[in-house]
XYZ file of C-alpha atoms in Angstrom:
734
model
C 20.522 -49.045 17.627
C 20.345 -51.112 20.819
C 16.768 -52.106 19.934
C 17.784 -53.796 16.674
C 18.944 -57.171 18.079
C 15.731 -57.535 20.081
C 13.627 -56.578 17.059
C 15.454 -59.055 14.827
C 14.712 -61.783 17.350
C 11.022 -60.906 17.050
C 11.241 -61.365 13.272
C 12.267 -64.981 13.773
C 10.045 -65.667 16.777
C 6.798 -67.629 16.829
C 4.768 -68.482 13.761
C 6.259 -65.582 11.791
C 9.706 -67.069 12.284
C 8.452 -70.446 11.066
C 6.937 -68.830 7.971
C 10.130 -66.907 7.251
C 12.271 -70.048 7.570
C 9.911 -72.101 5.385
C 9.982 -69.415 2.704
C 13.755 -68.982 2.828
C 14.309 -72.729 2.967
C 12.124 -73.317 -0.094
C 14.088 -70.765 -2.141
C 17.434 -72.214 -1.058
C 16.249 -75.758 -1.805
C 14.992 -74.822 -5.267
C 18.342 -73.192 -5.953
C 20.318 -76.223 -4.821
C 18.136 -78.537 -6.900
C 18.595 -76.406 -10.004
C 22.317 -75.684 -9.518
C 23.676 -78.541 -11.715
C 21.203 -77.679 -14.483
C 21.995 -73.981 -14.249
C 25.686 -74.793 -14.495
C 25.009 -76.314 -17.934
C 23.602 -72.975 -19.051
C 26.015 -70.638 -17.260
C 29.167 -72.682 -16.737
C 31.308 -69.981 -18.342
C 30.630 -67.630 -15.416
C 33.152 -67.674 -12.585
C 30.491 -68.756 -10.073
C 28.883 -71.161 -12.591
C 25.671 -69.159 -12.321
C 24.883 -70.409 -8.831
C 23.076 -67.205 -7.707
C 20.780 -67.546 -10.725
C 19.941 -71.166 -9.889
C 17.310 -70.031 -7.391
C 15.595 -68.166 -10.250
C 15.694 -71.086 -12.679
C 14.704 -73.458 -9.864
C 11.637 -71.304 -9.249
C 10.676 -70.230 -12.764
C 11.021 -73.483 -14.674
C 8.695 -75.536 -12.411
C 6.299 -72.592 -12.148
C 6.180 -72.215 -15.933
C 5.522 -75.934 -16.301
C 2.651 -75.834 -13.806
C 1.230 -72.731 -15.467
C 1.226 -74.310 -18.923
C -0.280 -77.525 -17.559
C -3.042 -75.535 -15.869
C -3.877 -73.168 -18.722
C -3.927 -76.115 -21.156
C -6.214 -78.027 -18.736
C -3.771 -80.898 -18.286
C -3.133 -80.594 -14.520
C -4.668 -78.151 -12.030
C -2.783 -75.470 -10.156
C -2.448 -77.441 -6.920
C 0.304 -78.217 -4.440
C 0.580 -81.775 -5.765
C 1.229 -80.435 -9.255
C 3.849 -78.048 -7.891
C 5.663 -80.881 -6.103
C 5.501 -82.957 -9.278
C 7.078 -80.131 -11.266
C 9.855 -79.706 -8.696
C 10.511 -83.457 -8.853
C 10.763 -83.209 -12.652
C 13.279 -80.376 -12.251
C 15.290 -82.503 -9.825
C 15.432 -85.350 -12.352
C 16.593 -83.012 -15.120
C 19.179 -81.452 -12.839
C 20.422 -84.865 -11.718
C 20.840 -85.899 -15.345
C 22.772 -82.681 -15.988
C 24.995 -83.428 -12.984
C 25.807 -86.931 -14.277
C 26.617 -85.563 -17.732
C 28.886 -82.886 -16.268
C 30.588 -85.400 -13.959
C 31.343 -87.765 -16.838
C 32.737 -84.955 -18.951
C 34.595 -82.808 -16.415
C 34.667 -84.699 -13.128
C 32.417 -84.807 -10.087
C 33.763 -81.573 -8.571
C 32.613 -79.631 -11.621
C 28.929 -80.262 -10.919
C 28.777 -77.484 -8.346
C 30.500 -74.120 -8.005
C 33.148 -73.531 -5.383
C 32.204 -73.566 -1.731
C 33.157 -69.898 -1.469
C 30.693 -68.977 -4.253
C 27.913 -70.905 -2.522
C 28.605 -69.429 0.908
C 28.929 -65.878 -0.452
C 25.635 -66.164 -2.313
C 23.748 -67.697 0.592
C 25.154 -65.192 3.075
C 24.262 -62.181 0.940
C 20.831 -63.548 0.103
C 19.911 -64.308 3.717
C 21.136 -60.906 4.912
C 19.132 -59.116 2.205
C 16.011 -61.253 2.681
C 15.971 -60.882 6.464
C 16.984 -57.235 6.239
C 14.159 -56.186 3.936
C 11.641 -58.357 5.773
C 12.753 -56.469 8.876
C 12.182 -53.148 7.083
C 8.727 -54.242 5.923
C 7.791 -55.231 9.469
C 7.504 -51.534 10.366
C 4.870 -50.902 7.699
C 3.648 -54.229 6.321
C 0.200 -52.949 5.289
C -1.026 -53.990 1.863
C -2.552 -50.553 1.479
C -1.911 -47.509 -0.695
C -0.830 -47.031 -4.307
C -1.771 -50.240 -6.180
C -1.188 -52.860 -3.504
C -4.890 -53.786 -3.479
C -4.648 -54.669 -7.166
C -1.439 -56.653 -6.739
C -2.650 -58.640 -3.749
C -5.992 -59.229 -5.445
C -4.224 -60.809 -8.413
C -2.209 -63.042 -6.083
C -5.350 -64.221 -4.293
C -7.212 -64.687 -7.567
C -4.388 -66.956 -8.726
C -4.500 -68.877 -5.437
C -8.199 -69.534 -5.977
C -7.717 -70.627 -9.580
C -7.611 -74.308 -10.367
C -7.199 -73.550 -14.048
C -5.481 -70.526 -15.546
C -6.181 -67.742 -16.345
C -7.513 -66.590 -12.963
C -10.894 -64.897 -12.724
C -10.657 -61.109 -12.418
C -11.517 -60.429 -8.767
C -12.871 -56.993 -9.760
C -14.930 -58.045 -12.788
C -16.784 -61.263 -12.032
C -17.125 -63.656 -14.932
C -14.083 -62.350 -16.832
C -10.454 -63.521 -16.764
C -7.721 -61.126 -15.676
C -6.750 -59.031 -18.695
C -3.379 -57.962 -17.383
C 0.166 -59.282 -17.185
C -0.399 -61.394 -14.083
C 2.303 -64.071 -14.393
C 4.487 -62.469 -11.720
C 1.528 -62.522 -9.332
C 1.025 -66.167 -10.247
C 4.700 -66.756 -9.343
C 3.969 -65.253 -5.935
C 0.963 -67.541 -5.560
C 3.194 -70.466 -6.596
C 5.570 -69.761 -3.708
C 2.724 -69.216 -1.247
C 1.130 -72.516 -2.208
C 4.449 -74.349 -2.109
C 5.395 -73.073 1.358
C 1.947 -72.844 2.965
C 2.669 -69.303 4.177
C -0.452 -67.110 4.655
C -0.916 -64.841 1.606
C -0.878 -61.633 3.662
C 2.559 -62.655 4.982
C 3.704 -64.090 1.665
C 3.131 -60.720 -0.010
C 5.731 -59.066 2.219
C 8.116 -62.004 1.992
C 7.902 -61.761 -1.795
C 8.892 -58.086 -1.664
C 11.863 -59.052 0.522
C 12.712 -61.879 -1.901
C 12.694 -59.555 -4.900
C 15.023 -57.175 -3.078
C 17.360 -60.022 -2.079
C 17.391 -61.417 -5.620
C 17.972 -57.990 -7.148
C 20.991 -57.427 -4.907
C 22.555 -60.888 -5.185
C 22.000 -61.256 -8.928
C 23.427 -57.793 -9.602
C 26.337 -58.711 -7.326
C 26.969 -61.833 -9.395
C 26.837 -59.905 -12.668
C 29.223 -57.244 -11.411
C 31.671 -59.763 -9.958
C 31.575 -61.994 -13.054
C 32.166 -59.078 -15.389
C 35.214 -58.029 -13.375
C 36.501 -61.498 -12.450
C 38.864 -62.135 -15.362
C 40.717 -58.832 -15.639
C 40.931 -58.744 -11.826
C 41.935 -62.391 -11.385
C 45.003 -61.264 -9.419
C 42.905 -58.869 -7.301
C 39.748 -60.809 -6.361
C 38.764 -58.291 -3.698
C 38.264 -55.645 -6.368
C 35.965 -58.037 -8.243
C 33.959 -58.417 -5.035
C 33.800 -54.623 -4.741
C 32.463 -54.457 -8.316
C 29.751 -56.933 -7.359
C 28.811 -55.115 -4.172
C 28.686 -51.806 -6.006
C 26.436 -53.302 -8.688
C 24.102 -54.684 -6.018
C 23.984 -51.387 -4.138
C 23.442 -49.180 -7.191
C 20.741 -51.420 -8.660
C 18.784 -52.478 -5.563
C 19.379 -49.504 -3.254
C 20.589 -46.571 -5.325
C 18.513 -43.659 -6.535
C 19.114 -40.916 -9.061
C 20.851 -37.622 -8.287
C 17.576 -35.942 -7.296
C 17.947 -37.080 -3.687
C 21.454 -35.698 -3.359
C 20.824 -32.423 -5.212
C 17.470 -31.496 -3.664
C 17.864 -33.301 -0.371
C 21.474 -32.446 0.476
C 23.290 -30.060 -1.853
C 20.741 -27.285 -2.454
C 19.619 -27.023 1.207
C 23.272 -26.531 2.249
C 23.859 -23.963 -0.494
C 20.690 -22.101 0.433
C 21.610 -22.095 4.119
C 24.940 -20.483 3.252
C 23.328 -17.937 0.940
C 24.642 -19.267 -2.371
C 21.165 -19.928 -3.857
C 17.768 -18.354 -3.287
C 15.484 -21.117 -4.553
C 12.278 -22.019 -2.753
C 12.885 -25.454 -1.275
C 10.368 -27.571 0.572
C 11.291 -30.407 2.965
C 12.567 -33.296 0.891
C 9.893 -35.812 -0.125
C 11.308 -39.062 -1.504
C 8.619 -39.663 -4.234
C 9.744 -36.426 -5.908
C 12.688 -38.340 -7.340
C 10.168 -40.332 -9.408
C 7.830 -37.416 -10.234
C 10.229 -34.660 -11.302
C 9.757 -33.919 -15.010
C 6.489 -32.019 -15.291
C 6.224 -31.364 -11.551
C 9.172 -29.061 -10.752
C 9.663 -26.124 -10.579
C 5.957 -26.002 -11.460
C 3.438 -28.448 -12.856
C 3.202 -28.617 -16.634
C 1.140 -30.516 -19.190
C 3.891 -33.108 -19.506
C 3.911 -35.045 -16.252
C 6.015 -38.178 -16.319
C 7.080 -41.083 -14.129
C 10.671 -42.269 -13.791
C 10.792 -44.837 -11.013
C 13.653 -47.181 -10.150
C 13.998 -50.403 -8.088
C 14.848 -48.930 -4.673
C 11.729 -46.748 -4.752
C 9.691 -49.837 -5.685
C 11.111 -51.837 -2.802
C 10.412 -49.035 -0.344
C 6.754 -48.498 -1.326
C 6.380 -52.263 -1.978
C 3.867 -52.409 -4.794
C 4.066 -55.964 -6.145
C 3.893 -54.798 -9.750
C 4.941 -56.595 -12.909
C 7.988 -54.401 -13.487
C 9.222 -55.262 -9.974
C 8.384 -58.962 -10.216
C 10.313 -59.065 -13.478
C 13.606 -57.802 -12.024
C 15.075 -61.262 -11.197
C 13.995 -62.642 -14.577
C 15.541 -59.743 -16.485
C 18.815 -60.022 -14.553
C 18.916 -63.772 -15.188
C 18.388 -63.151 -18.891
C 21.292 -60.670 -18.888
C 23.435 -63.294 -17.149
C 22.529 -65.787 -19.889
C 23.634 -63.263 -22.505
C 26.944 -62.733 -20.723
C 27.483 -66.474 -20.269
C 26.941 -67.089 -24.000
C 29.415 -64.352 -24.983
C 32.068 -65.659 -22.600
C 31.501 -69.294 -23.601
C 32.201 -68.580 -27.270
C 35.148 -66.286 -26.657
C 36.866 -68.603 -24.191
C 36.262 -71.895 -26.008
C 39.660 -73.428 -26.855
C 40.722 -74.180 -30.400
C 38.759 -73.046 -33.422
C 35.792 -71.566 -31.595
C 33.652 -71.072 -34.659
C 33.978 -74.730 -35.605
C 33.492 -76.170 -32.106
C 30.674 -73.878 -30.956
C 27.058 -75.051 -31.134
C 24.663 -73.115 -33.350
C 22.890 -71.914 -30.215
C 24.652 -71.841 -26.853
C 22.958 -73.559 -23.866
C 22.627 -70.172 -22.148
C 20.841 -68.826 -25.226
C 18.333 -71.686 -25.119
C 17.490 -70.740 -21.533
C 16.526 -67.296 -22.856
C 13.447 -68.800 -24.521
C 11.533 -69.662 -21.312
C 12.877 -66.529 -19.644
C 11.571 -64.321 -22.450
C 8.182 -66.020 -22.313
C 7.987 -65.343 -18.570
C 9.048 -61.743 -19.195
C 6.287 -61.291 -21.767
C 3.638 -62.651 -19.394
C 4.938 -60.656 -16.416
C 5.584 -57.234 -17.956
C 5.256 -56.960 -21.726
C 7.320 -53.760 -21.900
C 10.383 -55.757 -20.890
C 10.037 -58.237 -23.739
C 11.370 -56.056 -26.596
C 14.030 -54.638 -24.262
C 15.437 -58.014 -23.245
C 14.897 -59.505 -26.709
C 16.930 -56.615 -28.129
C 19.719 -57.101 -25.590
C 19.676 -60.850 -26.300
C 19.889 -60.289 -30.046
C 22.820 -57.925 -29.580
C 24.624 -60.388 -27.324
C 24.114 -63.236 -29.810
C 25.624 -61.095 -32.545
C 28.508 -60.107 -30.279
C 29.138 -63.706 -29.215
C 29.733 -64.697 -32.817
C 31.312 -61.561 -34.246
C 33.820 -61.304 -31.387
C 35.184 -64.711 -32.447
C 34.953 -64.380 -36.226
C 33.818 -60.961 -37.499
C 32.257 -61.985 -40.812
C 28.908 -61.525 -42.511
C 28.231 -65.232 -41.978
C 28.696 -64.813 -38.225
C 26.218 -61.932 -38.224
C 23.673 -64.033 -40.095
C 24.201 -66.927 -37.649
C 23.652 -64.584 -34.700
C 20.447 -63.134 -36.124
C 19.172 -66.603 -37.003
C 19.852 -67.834 -33.462
C 18.053 -64.812 -32.024
C 15.039 -65.393 -34.265
C 14.817 -69.046 -33.179
C 15.051 -68.187 -29.477
C 12.486 -65.374 -29.708
C 10.132 -67.593 -31.743
C 10.374 -70.342 -29.107
C 9.558 -67.816 -26.390
C 6.534 -66.587 -28.338
C 5.289 -70.162 -28.766
C 5.620 -70.789 -25.029
C 3.559 -67.638 -24.420
C 0.735 -68.499 -26.829
C -1.543 -70.084 -24.173
C -1.347 -66.834 -22.183
C -1.732 -64.580 -25.224
C -4.881 -66.381 -26.383
C -6.624 -65.187 -23.197
C -5.299 -61.635 -23.381
C -6.583 -58.585 -25.277
C -3.993 -55.895 -25.992
C -5.092 -52.548 -24.549
C -2.536 -50.246 -26.201
C -3.470 -47.925 -29.048
C -0.329 -47.667 -31.142
C 2.948 -45.746 -31.144
C 2.975 -41.981 -31.707
C 5.421 -39.076 -31.682
C 5.657 -37.335 -28.311
C 3.951 -33.994 -27.710
C 6.607 -32.769 -25.258
C 10.235 -33.361 -24.390
C 12.210 -33.161 -21.173
C 14.439 -30.176 -20.346
C 18.077 -31.228 -20.566
C 18.854 -30.008 -17.048
C 16.161 -32.279 -15.640
C 17.542 -35.250 -17.560
C 20.941 -34.383 -16.106
C 19.484 -34.528 -12.586
C 17.934 -37.929 -13.247
C 20.765 -39.499 -15.247
C 23.837 -37.489 -14.258
C 25.848 -40.115 -12.426
C 25.088 -42.804 -15.013
C 26.079 -40.363 -17.746
C 29.401 -39.759 -16.007
C 30.206 -43.471 -15.989
C 29.027 -44.042 -19.565
C 31.220 -41.194 -20.825
C 34.136 -42.512 -18.765
C 33.630 -45.947 -20.301
C 33.517 -44.513 -23.830
C 36.737 -42.533 -23.301
C 38.471 -45.564 -21.811
C 37.436 -47.837 -24.679
C 38.272 -45.187 -27.260
C 41.826 -44.925 -25.921
C 42.164 -48.714 -25.939
C 40.777 -48.829 -29.476
C 43.416 -46.397 -30.693
C 46.087 -48.577 -29.115
C 44.670 -51.681 -30.802
C 44.526 -50.022 -34.216
C 48.153 -48.912 -33.894
C 49.373 -52.482 -33.520
C 51.382 -53.633 -36.536
C 49.565 -56.904 -37.146
C 46.072 -55.407 -37.072
C 44.082 -57.276 -39.790
C 41.401 -54.598 -40.144
C 39.769 -51.950 -38.040
C 36.404 -53.540 -37.248
C 37.690 -57.140 -36.915
C 40.503 -55.962 -34.676
C 38.207 -53.994 -32.391
C 35.831 -56.930 -32.080
C 38.398 -59.647 -31.504
C 40.996 -57.803 -29.413
C 38.809 -55.920 -27.024
C 37.928 -57.853 -23.896
C 34.502 -59.531 -24.283
C 33.388 -58.026 -20.978
C 34.201 -54.542 -22.293
C 32.184 -55.114 -25.456
C 29.299 -56.615 -23.513
C 29.134 -53.714 -21.075
C 29.335 -51.284 -24.002
C 26.259 -52.994 -25.439
C 24.407 -52.603 -22.135
C 25.375 -48.921 -22.050
C 24.026 -48.411 -25.576
C 20.781 -50.184 -24.685
C 20.367 -48.099 -21.526
C 21.023 -44.843 -23.378
C 18.506 -45.796 -26.060
C 15.845 -46.494 -23.425
C 16.411 -43.029 -21.954
C 16.206 -41.443 -25.415
C 13.095 -43.205 -26.748
C 10.534 -41.481 -24.446
C 11.842 -38.175 -25.810
C 10.799 -39.280 -29.293
C 7.846 -41.696 -29.133
C 5.207 -42.973 -26.737
C 2.725 -45.845 -26.592
C -0.802 -44.480 -26.401
C -3.160 -45.710 -23.656
C -6.241 -44.272 -21.941
C -4.357 -41.394 -20.315
C -4.730 -37.929 -21.800
C -2.276 -35.333 -23.060
C -0.905 -34.363 -19.647
C 0.251 -37.931 -18.935
C 0.621 -39.084 -22.537
C 4.207 -40.386 -22.263
C 4.164 -41.093 -18.549
C 3.786 -44.870 -18.796
C 6.224 -45.127 -21.694
C 8.943 -43.249 -19.822
C 8.211 -45.220 -16.655
C 8.543 -48.674 -18.219
C 11.498 -47.938 -20.503
C 13.639 -45.936 -18.093
C 13.012 -48.389 -15.249
C 15.137 -50.924 -17.069
C 17.515 -48.281 -18.346
C 18.245 -47.642 -14.672
C 19.057 -51.332 -14.077
C 21.262 -51.663 -17.136
C 23.142 -48.455 -16.381
C 23.620 -49.462 -12.730
C 25.547 -52.527 -13.925
C 27.466 -50.402 -16.432
C 28.341 -47.874 -13.722
C 29.560 -50.498 -11.263
C 31.721 -52.158 -13.907
C 33.196 -48.862 -15.088
C 33.845 -47.687 -11.520
C 36.193 -50.647 -11.037
C 37.401 -51.290 -14.586
C 38.855 -47.842 -15.283
C 40.801 -47.289 -12.010
C 42.077 -50.889 -12.098
C 43.677 -50.224 -15.487
C 45.983 -47.586 -14.003
C 48.738 -47.977 -11.440
C 50.126 -45.797 -8.704
C 48.741 -42.339 -8.135
C 46.691 -42.397 -11.353
C 44.755 -45.442 -10.218
C 44.283 -43.955 -6.751
C 43.041 -40.643 -8.161
C 40.651 -42.378 -10.555
C 39.378 -44.560 -7.704
C 38.688 -41.538 -5.499
C 36.784 -39.778 -8.280
C 34.544 -42.741 -9.106
C 33.975 -43.416 -5.384
C 32.770 -39.843 -4.877
C 30.374 -40.116 -7.819
C 29.136 -43.602 -6.910
C 28.229 -42.574 -3.361
C 25.883 -39.787 -4.497
C 22.920 -42.018 -5.486
C 23.322 -43.962 -2.250
C 21.974 -41.037 -0.232
C 18.471 -41.744 -1.563
C 17.445 -45.008 0.176
C 17.859 -43.558 3.668
C 15.631 -40.625 2.784
C 13.041 -42.917 1.267
C 12.999 -45.413 4.122
C 12.816 -42.654 6.723
C 9.995 -41.038 4.766
C 7.927 -44.195 4.303
C 8.588 -46.355 7.363
C 8.161 -45.707 11.051
C 11.220 -45.372 13.250
C 12.531 -48.863 14.123
C 11.476 -49.112 17.762
C 9.636 -51.908 19.581
C 6.517 -49.719 19.736
C 6.429 -49.407 15.927
C 7.158 -53.052 15.172
C 4.207 -54.717 13.350
C 5.592 -58.016 12.036
C 4.604 -59.052 8.493
C 0.813 -59.307 8.508
C -0.207 -57.255 5.489
C -3.907 -57.120 6.429
C -3.511 -55.993 10.046
C -4.522 -52.444 9.051
C -8.105 -53.486 8.269
C -10.810 -53.099 10.929
C -11.292 -56.224 13.036
C -14.792 -56.894 11.689
C -13.615 -56.791 8.063
C -10.688 -59.060 8.878
C -13.103 -61.497 10.506
C -15.297 -61.430 7.410
C -12.312 -62.083 5.147
C -11.168 -64.946 7.349
C -14.662 -66.422 7.324
C -14.891 -66.343 3.530
C -11.401 -67.764 3.069
C -12.116 -70.597 5.504
C -15.524 -71.607 4.183
C -15.884 -70.607 0.525
C -14.192 -72.664 -2.172
C -13.870 -71.917 -5.843
C -14.925 -68.598 -7.363
C -18.515 -67.780 -6.385
C -19.428 -64.126 -6.848
C -19.432 -61.938 -3.741
C -21.089 -58.539 -4.029
C -19.412 -55.591 -2.302
C -19.296 -51.874 -3.036
C -17.276 -50.695 -6.004
C -15.208 -47.522 -5.791
C -12.499 -45.291 -7.163
C -8.969 -46.495 -7.758
C -6.391 -46.159 -4.983
C -9.073 -46.335 -2.285
C -10.024 -49.030 0.227
C -13.011 -50.142 -1.841
C -12.779 -53.667 -3.201
C -11.153 -54.818 0.024
C -13.058 -58.131 0.365
C -12.369 -59.277 -3.201
C -8.769 -58.087 -2.860
C -8.116 -60.074 0.297
C -9.964 -63.244 -0.716
C -9.600 -63.381 -4.495
C -13.360 -63.946 -4.726
C -14.751 -62.057 -7.735
C -17.104 -59.147 -7.254
C -19.144 -57.272 -9.844
C -16.795 -54.301 -9.971
C -13.777 -53.157 -7.982
C -11.651 -50.159 -8.948
C -13.422 -48.347 -11.771
C -10.470 -46.691 -13.574
C -8.376 -49.853 -13.494
C -11.081 -51.932 -15.137
C -11.508 -49.150 -17.688
C -7.782 -49.433 -18.459
C -7.788 -53.236 -18.630
C -10.919 -53.435 -20.783
C -10.031 -50.501 -23.039
C -13.398 -48.765 -22.552
C -15.463 -47.336 -19.679
C -18.638 -49.023 -20.952
C -18.365 -52.285 -19.000
C -17.364 -50.759 -15.639
C -20.078 -48.072 -16.012
C -22.760 -50.728 -16.425
C -21.390 -52.814 -13.593
C -21.240 -49.781 -11.294
C -24.867 -48.980 -12.042
C -25.874 -52.586 -11.310
C -24.039 -52.577 -7.962
C -25.827 -49.394 -6.981
C -29.169 -50.856 -8.095
C -28.761 -53.783 -5.701
C -27.642 -51.804 -2.671
C -30.183 -49.020 -3.192
C -33.047 -51.282 -4.264
C -36.454 -50.379 -2.844
C -37.874 -53.859 -3.456
C -36.145 -57.258 -3.462
C -37.399 -58.302 -6.918
C -35.363 -55.797 -8.957
C -32.241 -56.623 -6.965
C -32.745 -60.365 -7.383
C -32.794 -60.059 -11.164
C -29.329 -58.482 -11.066
C -28.011 -61.014 -8.569
C -29.277 -63.878 -10.725
C -27.771 -62.355 -13.887
C -24.292 -62.311 -12.357
C -24.623 -65.450 -10.247
C -24.033 -63.622 -6.960
C -23.955 -66.022 -4.006
C -22.896 -63.683 -1.169
C -23.476 -60.031 -0.277
C -21.227 -57.925 1.963
C -22.914 -55.308 4.107
C -20.445 -53.087 5.947
C -19.405 -49.535 6.644
C -17.997 -49.003 3.167
C -21.240 -50.087 1.568
C -23.205 -47.749 3.824
C -20.907 -44.811 3.014
C -20.937 -45.541 -0.710
C -24.713 -45.933 -0.914
C -26.319 -43.548 1.606
C -29.840 -44.282 0.249
C -29.443 -47.982 0.955
C -32.266 -49.694 2.848
C -30.495 -52.355 4.887
C -33.737 -54.233 5.460
C -34.220 -54.689 1.711
C -30.651 -55.921 1.263
C -31.010 -58.328 4.179
C -34.186 -59.721 2.642
C -32.109 -61.023 -0.259
C -30.393 -63.730 1.750
C -29.484 -65.407 4.979
C -27.068 -63.676 7.350
C -24.288 -66.211 7.864
C -21.783 -63.883 9.493
C -21.916 -60.788 11.653
C -19.048 -59.014 13.389
C -19.164 -55.382 14.431
C -20.584 -53.381 11.530
C -19.954 -56.062 8.905
C -22.371 -58.753 7.753
C -22.194 -61.423 5.083
C -25.407 -62.641 3.492
C -25.781 -65.892 1.582
C -28.170 -65.168 -1.277
C -31.356 -67.219 -1.226
C -33.990 -67.678 -3.880
C -36.935 -66.943 -1.608
C -37.641 -64.930 1.538
C -34.664 -64.798 3.854
C -34.763 -66.864 7.042
C -34.588 -65.277 10.459
C -31.091 -63.699 10.758
C -30.980 -64.362 14.514
C -29.263 -67.644 13.797
C -26.331 -65.924 12.079
C -22.869 -66.789 13.322
C -21.033 -63.981 15.041
C -17.370 -63.374 15.697
């Protein structure tokens, strides 16, 4: 513990400290710029949506730059980014003037306490997770190569879509917008990409915590107006459960069963706890079956730090949920005849259009989920004020308009994308109920508690003498926050249920047939149910007084603490012990050999645009494709299975793989030159990975294809020439 202050000083020392402060400062500045505009959308929230301003201040300019680039209006350049931020500032200034004229100058910004609370929590979370990452910052393992490659491909792109770094000549056929958002921040701040990757992971964690905190606190703010500390507890619990919490697997298999076995109560075979088991449980325990699934959640993602679409989408999804809540509260709290005074579409609902378009381009699985939640909230916003058929029609019409606008905003992306799914089918297997109870037990407890609580309140409402009708009374007399959280609970339960009924077919076989479907649907079920659990954990005990409230509080506290045992196990399992000897800062490429790092630096410093660089291809989840990954320069083929997935067939990667082998194992230069000319290859990498991949390679033949412009250790870079190669003695060395 005594080492921590010294280690934290290292985080902020030197050039790494400058990069951290530039990154943090840019996010804070974007949030401050967008705060008056965000208040227009989310003014009904108690904090006026200030925590979400840093998301709108980032996404709206980024979306504008993206559309300008993909439509060939303006390139993806720092000048364009600054222009888009200036446009946002003008819009926000106009919103501030309009708000000041209508409600007074003090209404343009939230309270000082809301600003300070948000900034304090965000900085603590950002610095804290950056500190965690500094003990294993390597962009290595799982799919980090793919994620970082997409970021670098976007950084090299002047016009969208970026070129696929692992399939030269083709655009990325994947949901890359979140990686583009990372590139947007890297280009805005000037932070090195290998550092920006880790700062983005820390940013996503900080946003997940602070946005969940805001949702939890806003949901509890009104019925706890006389007890603001409890509203803060609701927010903190929401942030902890969503960003840090796990499922009950960690507690049951990491704590409970080992203790019971030690005392002789159970005789199960238990191995030392391994944190990924909480995400690979159904189909893996007690023995492997032909139905292996994935059920990840945010804290696991933050620990392993893959910069995947479902992780990059977390802040956008939470902002969309906040918009839904703001619209419901705005209609319910509007004075006078709300139905007459309310606009056809609330400002917060209009903001859903760009958010949904970003969600579609970042992680398509989230689009129907959030669109469904948005549709439900639009219906609720209108029916909770006037429960009539006309209100239902108005809500559905508003939802259709918003979704249509989001689709139109996404058209430029969709035109360059080929869908790789193969339809929806009935599942071949289902999960054992006891395993579902392990994964969803604590959330189920809170959902059932919420249902019982609302059922009791519903009975009380229906017993009132002046009740006009059952359904209208339940809609208009229940608190809007209760109805909203009930909708989130229903959506979360549905997302858990769907993978037990249907799956979306992809290239994976029977054993993993519903793995991706369960993964993507339950990931967001976990987020929705974390918010539901935090709200219920405070809402139900706060309703009671005296010993009943105390007893209820103790029960929910005991249940809520169970999923919080997971993050410590995961961090201890993935990261080195926090000592000065294990501290590595935030350089994500430091794990590469020095000669390969020198080669990457050389290419990044001297090569502009997207010329094709030939390197060895290889299997997925390996270190092959490292040059294209770290530079964004396209190569003939990177990870074979991933390109198979993205292209929907193994035909293209099989041909590319054969062509790569033909060049490196060529016996004469002529045959190799024909392939190089066909793909427009300008550079060839010759290193240890190429030698291990192609043991029959004749280095002299490969060297005859070009001029050696770089040599360091066992790595060379050749610039392809059209004739005999010049004498390599003049090559630059590092």
